[in-house]
Amino acid sequence: MTSDSQEHGAVRRPVKDEVDVVAEETQKAKDGKKKDKKGSFWKELPVLVVVALVLALIIKTFVIQAFYIPSESMENTLLKNDRVLVNKLVYHTRDIERGDVVVFSGVDSWDGEFVLEEPSNPIAAFFRWVGTAFGVVPGEKDYIKRVIGVGGDHVKCCDAKGRITVNGVALDEESYLYPGNVPSREPFEITVPEGRLWVMGDHRMVSLDSRAHQGDPGGGSIPESQVIGRAFVIVWPFSRAGVLPIPDTFAQPALQAMAGATPLLAGFAFAVPLVLIRRRWVLRRKR
């Protein structure tokens, strides 16, 4: 007796062979998918890199930027080769305050405290830009200092005890001044022009700060418009990670009172002449 398949002239394949064929086809399909995924990844990689760089540029330009500390001028608050994050939005919501550690551009103003060789080709220049954006290499014309005086402040060194005074109020700089340094070996006195800042490094003996530029326009002060942002945290090395607060000495009530009184005093300074002129005008009319 023959089976139906044999009657019609067809030979049925063993079940085992069918299983092997299905397994082989499934394995080929899986291998094909893996190859497609690998190929897709390498095709998408350049796009991912470009997108990452664009996002980094946007963040660097408008929000937060990492900066490399290239010198000893802010020791021991900041050490050479530290990396800090700089908030570029903060001064859109508040004024620059005394005691802030700020990063600013010295383009067309201060000479660099260090000199970097210009990139030899466009590729090297590109990697320099990327390194600067991520705080891996320093920007030659970027500086980091502490704000001692803001526009309108009378900053002087030194009082009878060798301390810097701001509007007659002495600063206690022991918490951030480099050990063994005095507030300043060079005497100076300046009324900071409006819209400008008097800045100094915490390592006063080596810092080329406002004191070293008193012969420049502004008497050593820098324009507020050149400030890039406030350094608010150390991110590298991890062993030194931490915030950069404003020292307590800048919160002295007398200093804050003077800051609040400045606009009022300016108002009186303009008001008094106007009142005198008006009185003279009234007296002349009565005659």
PDB file of C-alpha atoms in Angstrom:
ATOM      1  CA  MET A   1       0.000   0.000   0.000  1.00  0.00           C
ATOM      2  CA  THR A   2       1.390   3.388  -0.926  1.00  0.00           C
ATOM      3  CA  SER A   3       0.900   6.838   0.606  1.00  0.00           C
ATOM      4  CA  ASP A   4      -0.867   9.739  -1.118  1.00  0.00           C
ATOM      5  CA  SER A   5       2.442  11.451  -1.759  1.00  0.00           C
ATOM      6  CA  GLN A   6       3.831   8.435  -3.444  1.00  0.00           C
ATOM      7  CA  GLU A   7       0.713   8.052  -5.561  1.00  0.00           C
ATOM      8  CA  HIS A   8       1.194  11.515  -6.973  1.00  0.00           C
ATOM      9  CA  GLY A   9       4.881  10.939  -7.653  1.00  0.00           C
ATOM     10  CA  ALA A  10       6.161  13.238  -4.814  1.00  0.00           C
ATOM     11  CA  VAL A  11       8.735  12.204  -2.233  1.00  0.00           C
ATOM     12  CA  ARG A  12       8.137  13.690   1.257  1.00  0.00           C
ATOM     13  CA  ARG A  13      11.311  15.085   2.940  1.00  0.00           C
ATOM     14  CA  PRO A  14      12.102  13.848   6.400  1.00  0.00           C
ATOM     15  CA  VAL A  15      10.988  16.149   9.252  1.00  0.00           C
ATOM     16  CA  LYS A  16      14.587  16.510  10.467  1.00  0.00           C
ATOM     17  CA  ASP A  17      15.677  18.003   7.138  1.00  0.00           C
ATOM     18  CA  GLU A  18      12.849  20.555   7.290  1.00  0.00           C
ATOM     19  CA  VAL A  19      13.908  21.665  10.766  1.00  0.00           C
ATOM     20  CA  ASP A  20      17.523  22.096   9.611  1.00  0.00           C
ATOM     21  CA  VAL A  21      16.428  24.196   6.643  1.00  0.00           C
ATOM     22  CA  VAL A  22      14.270  26.484   8.832  1.00  0.00           C
ATOM     23  CA  ALA A  23      17.072  26.891  11.373  1.00  0.00           C
ATOM     24  CA  GLU A  24      19.562  27.749   8.631  1.00  0.00           C
ATOM     25  CA  GLU A  25      17.226  30.328   7.117  1.00  0.00           C
ATOM     26  CA  THR A  26      16.531  31.854  10.561  1.00  0.00           C
ATOM     27  CA  GLN A  27      20.263  32.107  11.266  1.00  0.00           C
ATOM     28  CA  LYS A  28      20.847  33.795   7.921  1.00  0.00           C
ATOM     29  CA  ALA A  29      18.073  36.286   8.694  1.00  0.00           C
ATOM     30  CA  LYS A  30      19.634  37.059  12.090  1.00  0.00           C
ATOM     31  CA  ASP A  31      23.074  37.497  10.569  1.00  0.00           C
ATOM     32  CA  GLY A  32      21.606  39.823   7.958  1.00  0.00           C
ATOM     33  CA  LYS A  33      19.931  41.934  10.621  1.00  0.00           C
ATOM     34  CA  LYS A  34      23.193  42.181  12.590  1.00  0.00           C
ATOM     35  CA  LYS A  35      25.045  43.328   9.493  1.00  0.00           C
ATOM     36  CA  ASP A  36      22.318  45.881   8.760  1.00  0.00           C
ATOM     37  CA  LYS A  37      22.516  47.207  12.336  1.00  0.00           C
ATOM     38  CA  LYS A  38      26.310  47.494  12.176  1.00  0.00           C
ATOM     39  CA  GLY A  39      26.130  49.227   8.825  1.00  0.00           C
ATOM     40  CA  SER A  40      23.404  51.551  10.067  1.00  0.00           C
ATOM     41  CA  PHE A  41      25.469  52.488  13.160  1.00  0.00           C
ATOM     42  CA  TRP A  42      28.528  53.490  11.122  1.00  0.00           C
ATOM     43  CA  LYS A  43      26.320  55.465   8.733  1.00  0.00           C
ATOM     44  CA  GLU A  44      24.649  57.315  11.613  1.00  0.00           C
ATOM     45  CA  LEU A  45      27.854  57.946  13.596  1.00  0.00           C
ATOM     46  CA  PRO A  46      28.913  61.075  11.638  1.00  0.00           C
ATOM     47  CA  VAL A  47      25.409  62.515  12.097  1.00  0.00           C
ATOM     48  CA  LEU A  48      25.550  61.841  15.848  1.00  0.00           C
ATOM     49  CA  VAL A  49      28.960  63.522  16.083  1.00  0.00           C
ATOM     50  CA  VAL A  50      27.735  66.610  14.212  1.00  0.00           C
ATOM     51  CA  VAL A  51      24.586  66.850  16.367  1.00  0.00           C
ATOM     52  CA  ALA A  52      26.670  66.493  19.552  1.00  0.00           C
ATOM     53  CA  LEU A  53      29.037  69.268  18.434  1.00  0.00           C
ATOM     54  CA  VAL A  54      26.147  71.576  17.515  1.00  0.00           C
ATOM     55  CA  LEU A  55      24.510  71.019  20.905  1.00  0.00           C
ATOM     56  CA  ALA A  56      27.854  71.572  22.629  1.00  0.00           C
ATOM     57  CA  LEU A  57      28.291  74.847  20.719  1.00  0.00           C
ATOM     58  CA  ILE A  58      24.812  76.049  21.724  1.00  0.00           C
ATOM     59  CA  ILE A  59      25.380  75.164  25.389  1.00  0.00           C
ATOM     60  CA  LYS A  60      28.874  76.686  25.320  1.00  0.00           C
ATOM     61  CA  THR A  61      27.609  79.903  23.755  1.00  0.00           C
ATOM     62  CA  PHE A  62      24.544  80.543  25.877  1.00  0.00           C
ATOM     63  CA  VAL A  63      24.430  78.430  29.055  1.00  0.00           C
ATOM     64  CA  ILE A  64      27.474  76.777  30.651  1.00  0.00           C
ATOM     65  CA  GLN A  65      31.056  76.415  29.543  1.00  0.00           C
ATOM     66  CA  ALA A  66      33.959  74.492  30.997  1.00  0.00           C
ATOM     67  CA  PHE A  67      37.224  76.396  31.481  1.00  0.00           C
ATOM     68  CA  TYR A  68      40.761  75.188  32.032  1.00  0.00           C
ATOM     69  CA  ILE A  69      42.861  76.964  34.675  1.00  0.00           C
ATOM     70  CA  PRO A  70      46.242  77.650  33.012  1.00  0.00           C
ATOM     71  CA  SER A  71      48.166  79.502  35.721  1.00  0.00           C
ATOM     72  CA  GLU A  72      48.771  79.847  39.463  1.00  0.00           C
ATOM     73  CA  SER A  73      47.136  83.282  39.743  1.00  0.00           C
ATOM     74  CA  MET A  74      44.045  82.042  41.643  1.00  0.00           C
ATOM     75  CA  GLU A  75      45.753  79.612  44.032  1.00  0.00           C
ATOM     76  CA  ASN A  76      44.728  78.132  46.380  1.00  0.00           C
ATOM     77  CA  THR A  77      41.116  78.696  45.414  1.00  0.00           C
ATOM     78  CA  LEU A  78      41.882  77.290  41.963  1.00  0.00           C
ATOM     79  CA  LEU A  79      44.981  75.290  41.103  1.00  0.00           C
ATOM     80  CA  LYS A  80      46.722  75.053  37.768  1.00  0.00           C
ATOM     81  CA  ASN A  81      45.033  72.430  35.537  1.00  0.00           C
ATOM     82  CA  ASP A  82      41.740  72.594  37.435  1.00  0.00           C
ATOM     83  CA  ARG A  83      38.562  72.653  35.350  1.00  0.00           C
ATOM     84  CA  VAL A  84      35.645  74.864  36.338  1.00  0.00           C
ATOM     85  CA  LEU A  85      32.138  75.372  35.027  1.00  0.00           C
ATOM     86  CA  VAL A  86      31.094  78.916  34.200  1.00  0.00           C
ATOM     87  CA  ASN A  87      27.475  80.062  34.352  1.00  0.00           C
ATOM     88  CA  LYS A  88      26.861  82.357  31.381  1.00  0.00           C
ATOM     89  CA  LEU A  89      23.240  83.145  32.238  1.00  0.00           C
ATOM     90  CA  VAL A  90      23.577  84.361  35.824  1.00  0.00           C
ATOM     91  CA  TYR A  91      24.388  87.972  34.956  1.00  0.00           C
ATOM     92  CA  HIS A  92      21.246  88.212  32.877  1.00  0.00           C
ATOM     93  CA  THR A  93      19.293  87.786  36.128  1.00  0.00           C
ATOM     94  CA  ARG A  94      21.475  89.694  38.622  1.00  0.00           C
ATOM     95  CA  ASP A  95      24.353  92.165  38.727  1.00  0.00           C
ATOM     96  CA  ILE A  96      27.975  91.144  39.088  1.00  0.00           C
ATOM     97  CA  GLU A  97      28.794  91.142  42.800  1.00  0.00           C
ATOM     98  CA  ARG A  98      31.956  91.744  44.797  1.00  0.00           C
ATOM     99  CA  GLY A  99      33.579  88.420  45.600  1.00  0.00           C
ATOM    100  CA  ASP A 100      32.394  86.656  42.432  1.00  0.00           C
ATOM    101  CA  VAL A 101      35.024  84.628  40.593  1.00  0.00           C
ATOM    102  CA  VAL A 102      34.546  85.647  36.962  1.00  0.00           C
ATOM    103  CA  VAL A 103      35.938  84.601  33.610  1.00  0.00           C
ATOM    104  CA  PHE A 104      36.385  87.455  31.161  1.00  0.00           C
ATOM    105  CA  SER A 105      37.917  88.106  27.773  1.00  0.00           C
ATOM    106  CA  GLY A 106      41.073  90.186  27.525  1.00  0.00           C
ATOM    107  CA  VAL A 107      40.932  90.539  23.728  1.00  0.00           C
ATOM    108  CA  ASP A 108      42.425  93.870  22.620  1.00  0.00           C
ATOM    109  CA  SER A 109      43.136  94.700  26.244  1.00  0.00           C
ATOM    110  CA  TRP A 110      45.343  92.706  28.593  1.00  0.00           C
ATOM    111  CA  ASP A 111      48.345  90.728  27.429  1.00  0.00           C
ATOM    112  CA  GLY A 112      48.115  87.024  28.134  1.00  0.00           C
ATOM    113  CA  GLU A 113      49.567  85.521  31.304  1.00  0.00           C
ATOM    114  CA  PHE A 114      50.634  82.617  29.111  1.00  0.00           C
ATOM    115  CA  VAL A 115      51.171  82.202  25.371  1.00  0.00           C
ATOM    116  CA  LEU A 116      49.835  79.411  23.178  1.00  0.00           C
ATOM    117  CA  GLU A 117      51.249  78.625  19.756  1.00  0.00           C
ATOM    118  CA  GLU A 118      48.854  79.215  16.899  1.00  0.00           C
ATOM    119  CA  PRO A 119      47.492  75.982  15.307  1.00  0.00           C
ATOM    120  CA  SER A 120      49.558  74.957  12.306  1.00  0.00           C
ATOM    121  CA  ASN A 121      46.577  73.895  10.150  1.00  0.00           C
ATOM    122  CA  PRO A 122      42.753  74.007  10.053  1.00  0.00           C
ATOM    123  CA  ILE A 123      42.424  70.520  11.566  1.00  0.00           C
ATOM    124  CA  ALA A 124      44.565  71.487  14.550  1.00  0.00           C
ATOM    125  CA  ALA A 125      42.559  74.709  14.884  1.00  0.00           C
ATOM    126  CA  PHE A 126      39.325  72.692  14.928  1.00  0.00           C
ATOM    127  CA  PHE A 127      40.578  70.406  17.685  1.00  0.00           C
ATOM    128  CA  ARG A 128      41.820  73.482  19.601  1.00  0.00           C
ATOM    129  CA  TRP A 129      38.300  74.910  19.403  1.00  0.00           C
ATOM    130  CA  VAL A 130      36.755  71.620  20.598  1.00  0.00           C
ATOM    131  CA  GLY A 131      39.277  71.413  23.436  1.00  0.00           C
ATOM    132  CA  THR A 132      38.528  74.972  24.519  1.00  0.00           C
ATOM    133  CA  ALA A 133      34.775  74.349  24.376  1.00  0.00           C
ATOM    134  CA  PHE A 134      35.087  71.382  26.713  1.00  0.00           C
ATOM    135  CA  GLY A 135      37.655  72.952  29.012  1.00  0.00           C
ATOM    136  CA  VAL A 136      40.453  70.596  27.962  1.00  0.00           C
ATOM    137  CA  VAL A 137      42.769  73.383  26.784  1.00  0.00           C
ATOM    138  CA  PRO A 138      42.834  77.041  27.875  1.00  0.00           C
ATOM    139  CA  GLY A 139      41.730  80.021  25.844  1.00  0.00           C
ATOM    140  CA  GLU A 140      44.716  82.320  25.438  1.00  0.00           C
ATOM    141  CA  LYS A 141      42.763  85.532  25.974  1.00  0.00           C
ATOM    142  CA  ASP A 142      40.460  84.335  28.749  1.00  0.00           C
ATOM    143  CA  TYR A 143      41.173  85.302  32.354  1.00  0.00           C
ATOM    144  CA  ILE A 144      39.770  84.240  35.699  1.00  0.00           C
ATOM    145  CA  LYS A 145      39.910  86.627  38.678  1.00  0.00           C
ATOM    146  CA  ARG A 146      37.943  87.673  41.748  1.00  0.00           C
ATOM    147  CA  VAL A 147      35.833  90.836  41.662  1.00  0.00           C
ATOM    148  CA  ILE A 148      36.984  93.218  44.397  1.00  0.00           C
ATOM    149  CA  GLY A 149      35.185  96.403  43.325  1.00  0.00           C
ATOM    150  CA  VAL A 150      32.263  97.229  41.065  1.00  0.00           C
ATOM    151  CA  GLY A 151      31.347 100.475  39.310  1.00  0.00           C
ATOM    152  CA  GLY A 152      31.385 103.445  41.683  1.00  0.00           C
ATOM    153  CA  ASP A 153      33.444 101.694  44.386  1.00  0.00           C
ATOM    154  CA  HIS A 154      36.452 103.392  45.917  1.00  0.00           C
ATOM    155  CA  VAL A 155      39.094 100.645  46.220  1.00  0.00           C
ATOM    156  CA  LYS A 156      42.283 101.355  48.113  1.00  0.00           C
ATOM    157  CA  CYS A 157      45.366  99.584  49.411  1.00  0.00           C
ATOM    158  CA  CYS A 158      46.150  99.664  52.080  1.00  0.00           C
ATOM    159  CA  ASP A 159      44.851 100.758  55.484  1.00  0.00           C
ATOM    160  CA  ALA A 160      46.945 100.945  58.669  1.00  0.00           C
ATOM    161  CA  LYS A 161      46.644  97.163  59.068  1.00  0.00           C
ATOM    162  CA  GLY A 162      47.661  96.432  55.480  1.00  0.00           C
ATOM    163  CA  ARG A 163      44.131  95.528  54.327  1.00  0.00           C
ATOM    164  CA  ILE A 164      42.368  96.468  51.110  1.00  0.00           C
ATOM    165  CA  THR A 165      39.365  98.712  51.682  1.00  0.00           C
ATOM    166  CA  VAL A 166      36.269  99.127  49.539  1.00  0.00           C
ATOM    167  CA  ASN A 167      34.372 102.335  50.221  1.00  0.00           C
ATOM    168  CA  GLY A 168      36.283 102.602  53.483  1.00  0.00           C
ATOM    169  CA  VAL A 169      35.316  99.078  54.622  1.00  0.00           C
ATOM    170  CA  ALA A 170      38.275  96.735  55.226  1.00  0.00           C
ATOM    171  CA  LEU A 171      38.211  93.279  53.637  1.00  0.00           C
ATOM    172  CA  ASP A 172      39.203  90.185  55.619  1.00  0.00           C
ATOM    173  CA  GLU A 173      40.753  88.085  52.839  1.00  0.00           C
ATOM    174  CA  GLU A 174      42.294  85.335  54.940  1.00  0.00           C
ATOM    175  CA  SER A 175      39.787  82.700  53.768  1.00  0.00           C
ATOM    176  CA  TYR A 176      40.871  82.890  50.125  1.00  0.00           C
ATOM    177  CA  LEU A 177      44.214  84.717  49.986  1.00  0.00           C
ATOM    178  CA  TYR A 178      47.199  82.508  49.133  1.00  0.00           C
ATOM    179  CA  PRO A 179      49.051  81.554  52.343  1.00  0.00           C
ATOM    180  CA  GLY A 180      51.926  83.920  53.048  1.00  0.00           C
ATOM    181  CA  ASN A 181      50.677  86.605  50.635  1.00  0.00           C
ATOM    182  CA  VAL A 182      49.778  90.121  51.722  1.00  0.00           C
ATOM    183  CA  PRO A 183      46.718  91.768  50.120  1.00  0.00           C
ATOM    184  CA  SER A 184      49.045  93.807  47.894  1.00  0.00           C
ATOM    185  CA  ARG A 185      52.676  94.854  47.899  1.00  0.00           C
ATOM    186  CA  GLU A 186      51.883  97.731  45.558  1.00  0.00           C
ATOM    187  CA  PRO A 187      49.757 100.571  46.935  1.00  0.00           C
ATOM    188  CA  PHE A 188      46.876 101.679  44.736  1.00  0.00           C
ATOM    189  CA  GLU A 189      43.730 103.752  44.898  1.00  0.00           C
ATOM    190  CA  ILE A 190      40.950 103.961  42.350  1.00  0.00           C
ATOM    191  CA  THR A 191      37.321 104.873  41.998  1.00  0.00           C
ATOM    192  CA  VAL A 192      36.054 102.185  39.640  1.00  0.00           C
ATOM    193  CA  PRO A 193      34.295 103.740  36.624  1.00  0.00           C
ATOM    194  CA  GLU A 194      30.658 102.823  36.117  1.00  0.00           C
ATOM    195  CA  GLY A 195      30.220  99.698  34.025  1.00  0.00           C
ATOM    196  CA  ARG A 196      33.663  98.390  34.967  1.00  0.00           C
ATOM    197  CA  LEU A 197      35.202  96.058  37.577  1.00  0.00           C
ATOM    198  CA  TRP A 198      38.365  95.950  39.668  1.00  0.00           C
ATOM    199  CA  VAL A 199      39.582  92.329  39.675  1.00  0.00           C
ATOM    200  CA  MET A 200      42.426  90.561  41.477  1.00  0.00           C
ATOM    201  CA  GLY A 201      43.848  87.054  41.686  1.00  0.00           C
ATOM    202  CA  ASP A 202      43.888  85.230  45.027  1.00  0.00           C
ATOM    203  CA  HIS A 203      47.619  84.514  44.618  1.00  0.00           C
ATOM    204  CA  ARG A 204      48.577  88.169  44.762  1.00  0.00           C
ATOM    205  CA  MET A 205      52.343  87.750  44.365  1.00  0.00           C
ATOM    206  CA  VAL A 206      52.061  86.160  40.906  1.00  0.00           C
ATOM    207  CA  SER A 207      48.743  87.483  39.591  1.00  0.00           C
ATOM    208  CA  LEU A 208      48.869  89.993  36.732  1.00  0.00           C
ATOM    209  CA  ASP A 209      45.550  91.565  37.640  1.00  0.00           C
ATOM    210  CA  SER A 210      44.064  95.078  37.700  1.00  0.00           C
ATOM    211  CA  ARG A 211      47.093  96.349  39.621  1.00  0.00           C
ATOM    212  CA  ALA A 212      49.385  95.490  36.702  1.00  0.00           C
ATOM    213  CA  HIS A 213      47.209  97.391  34.198  1.00  0.00           C
ATOM    214  CA  GLN A 214      46.733 100.735  35.916  1.00  0.00           C
ATOM    215  CA  GLY A 215      48.292 102.457  32.913  1.00  0.00           C
ATOM    216  CA  ASP A 216      45.637 100.986  30.584  1.00  0.00           C
ATOM    217  CA  PRO A 217      42.304 102.651  29.735  1.00  0.00           C
ATOM    218  CA  GLY A 218      40.045 102.302  32.733  1.00  0.00           C
ATOM    219  CA  GLY A 219      42.953 102.453  35.165  1.00  0.00           C
ATOM    220  CA  GLY A 220      43.243  98.669  35.353  1.00  0.00           C
ATOM    221  CA  SER A 221      39.524  97.986  35.597  1.00  0.00           C
ATOM    222  CA  ILE A 222      37.805  95.762  33.032  1.00  0.00           C
ATOM    223  CA  PRO A 223      34.499  96.336  31.194  1.00  0.00           C
ATOM    224  CA  GLU A 224      31.523  94.399  32.531  1.00  0.00           C
ATOM    225  CA  SER A 225      30.666  93.661  28.902  1.00  0.00           C
ATOM    226  CA  GLN A 226      33.818  91.502  28.639  1.00  0.00           C
ATOM    227  CA  VAL A 227      32.692  89.169  31.422  1.00  0.00           C
ATOM    228  CA  ILE A 228      31.825  85.723  30.061  1.00  0.00           C
ATOM    229  CA  GLY A 229      30.272  84.382  33.240  1.00  0.00           C
ATOM    230  CA  ARG A 230      30.696  83.349  36.859  1.00  0.00           C
ATOM    231  CA  ALA A 231      32.812  80.326  37.796  1.00  0.00           C
ATOM    232  CA  PHE A 232      30.621  78.483  40.274  1.00  0.00           C
ATOM    233  CA  VAL A 233      32.014  74.955  40.640  1.00  0.00           C
ATOM    234  CA  ILE A 234      35.240  72.957  40.266  1.00  0.00           C
ATOM    235  CA  VAL A 235      34.569  69.757  38.308  1.00  0.00           C
ATOM    236  CA  TRP A 236      38.069  68.372  37.827  1.00  0.00           C
ATOM    237  CA  PRO A 237      39.949  66.752  39.419  1.00  0.00           C
ATOM    238  CA  PHE A 238      37.210  64.921  41.317  1.00  0.00           C
ATOM    239  CA  SER A 239      39.232  65.125  44.516  1.00  0.00           C
ATOM    240  CA  ARG A 240      38.820  68.930  44.446  1.00  0.00           C
ATOM    241  CA  ALA A 241      35.237  69.084  43.197  1.00  0.00           C
ATOM    242  CA  GLY A 242      33.202  71.736  44.991  1.00  0.00           C
ATOM    243  CA  VAL A 243      31.374  75.040  44.732  1.00  0.00           C
ATOM    244  CA  LEU A 244      32.952  78.517  44.631  1.00  0.00           C
ATOM    245  CA  PRO A 245      30.927  80.644  47.047  1.00  0.00           C
ATOM    246  CA  ILE A 246      31.245  84.383  47.662  1.00  0.00           C
ATOM    247  CA  PRO A 247      33.442  84.886  50.776  1.00  0.00           C
ATOM    248  CA  ASP A 248      31.689  86.185  53.884  1.00  0.00           C
ATOM    249  CA  THR A 249      33.773  89.370  54.012  1.00  0.00           C
ATOM    250  CA  PHE A 250      31.855  90.715  51.000  1.00  0.00           C
ATOM    251  CA  ALA A 251      28.582  90.352  52.919  1.00  0.00           C
ATOM    252  CA  GLN A 252      29.569  92.891  55.577  1.00  0.00           C
ATOM    253  CA  PRO A 253      26.530  95.081  56.412  1.00  0.00           C
ATOM    254  CA  ALA A 254      28.569  98.280  56.087  1.00  0.00           C
ATOM    255  CA  LEU A 255      29.737  97.291  52.608  1.00  0.00           C
ATOM    256  CA  GLN A 256      26.237  96.370  51.510  1.00  0.00           C
ATOM    257  CA  ALA A 257      24.875  99.604  52.967  1.00  0.00           C
ATOM    258  CA  MET A 258      27.350 101.584  50.908  1.00  0.00           C
ATOM    259  CA  ALA A 259      26.294  99.670  47.812  1.00  0.00           C
ATOM    260  CA  GLY A 260      22.651 100.531  48.433  1.00  0.00           C
ATOM    261  CA  ALA A 261      23.507 104.150  49.182  1.00  0.00           C
ATOM    262  CA  THR A 262      25.428 104.715  45.947  1.00  0.00           C
ATOM    263  CA  PRO A 263      22.355 105.347  43.737  1.00  0.00           C
ATOM    264  CA  LEU A 264      20.835 107.538  46.457  1.00  0.00           C
ATOM    265  CA  LEU A 265      24.018 109.592  46.777  1.00  0.00           C
ATOM    266  CA  ALA A 266      24.171 109.935  43.021  1.00  0.00           C
ATOM    267  CA  GLY A 267      20.569 111.121  43.040  1.00  0.00           C
ATOM    268  CA  PHE A 268      21.386 113.791  45.624  1.00  0.00           C
ATOM    269  CA  ALA A 269      24.457 114.812  43.637  1.00  0.00           C
ATOM    270  CA  PHE A 270      22.251 115.578  40.632  1.00  0.00           C
ATOM    271  CA  ALA A 271      19.326 116.958  42.621  1.00  0.00           C
ATOM    272  CA  VAL A 272      21.195 119.596  44.642  1.00  0.00           C
ATOM    273  CA  PRO A 273      22.422 121.644  41.630  1.00  0.00           C
ATOM    274  CA  LEU A 274      18.964 121.477  40.050  1.00  0.00           C
ATOM    275  CA  VAL A 275      17.345 122.805  43.226  1.00  0.00           C
ATOM    276  CA  LEU A 276      19.861 125.658  43.460  1.00  0.00           C
ATOM    277  CA  ILE A 277      19.335 126.599  39.829  1.00  0.00           C
ATOM    278  CA  ARG A 278      15.554 126.575  40.311  1.00  0.00           C
ATOM    279  CA  ARG A 279      15.829 128.831  43.401  1.00  0.00           C
ATOM    280  CA  ARG A 280      17.959 131.334  41.502  1.00  0.00           C
ATOM    281  CA  TRP A 281      15.497 131.334  38.631  1.00  0.00           C
ATOM    282  CA  VAL A 282      12.557 131.945  40.997  1.00  0.00           C
ATOM    283  CA  LEU A 283      14.380 134.812  42.760  1.00  0.00           C
ATOM    284  CA  ARG A 284      15.166 136.484  39.452  1.00  0.00           C
ATOM    285  CA  ARG A 285      11.522 136.340  38.414  1.00  0.00           C
ATOM    286  CA  LYS A 286      10.429 137.958  41.690  1.00  0.00           C
ATOM    287  CA  ARG A 287      12.740 140.878  41.031  1.00  0.00           C
TER     288      ARG A 287
END
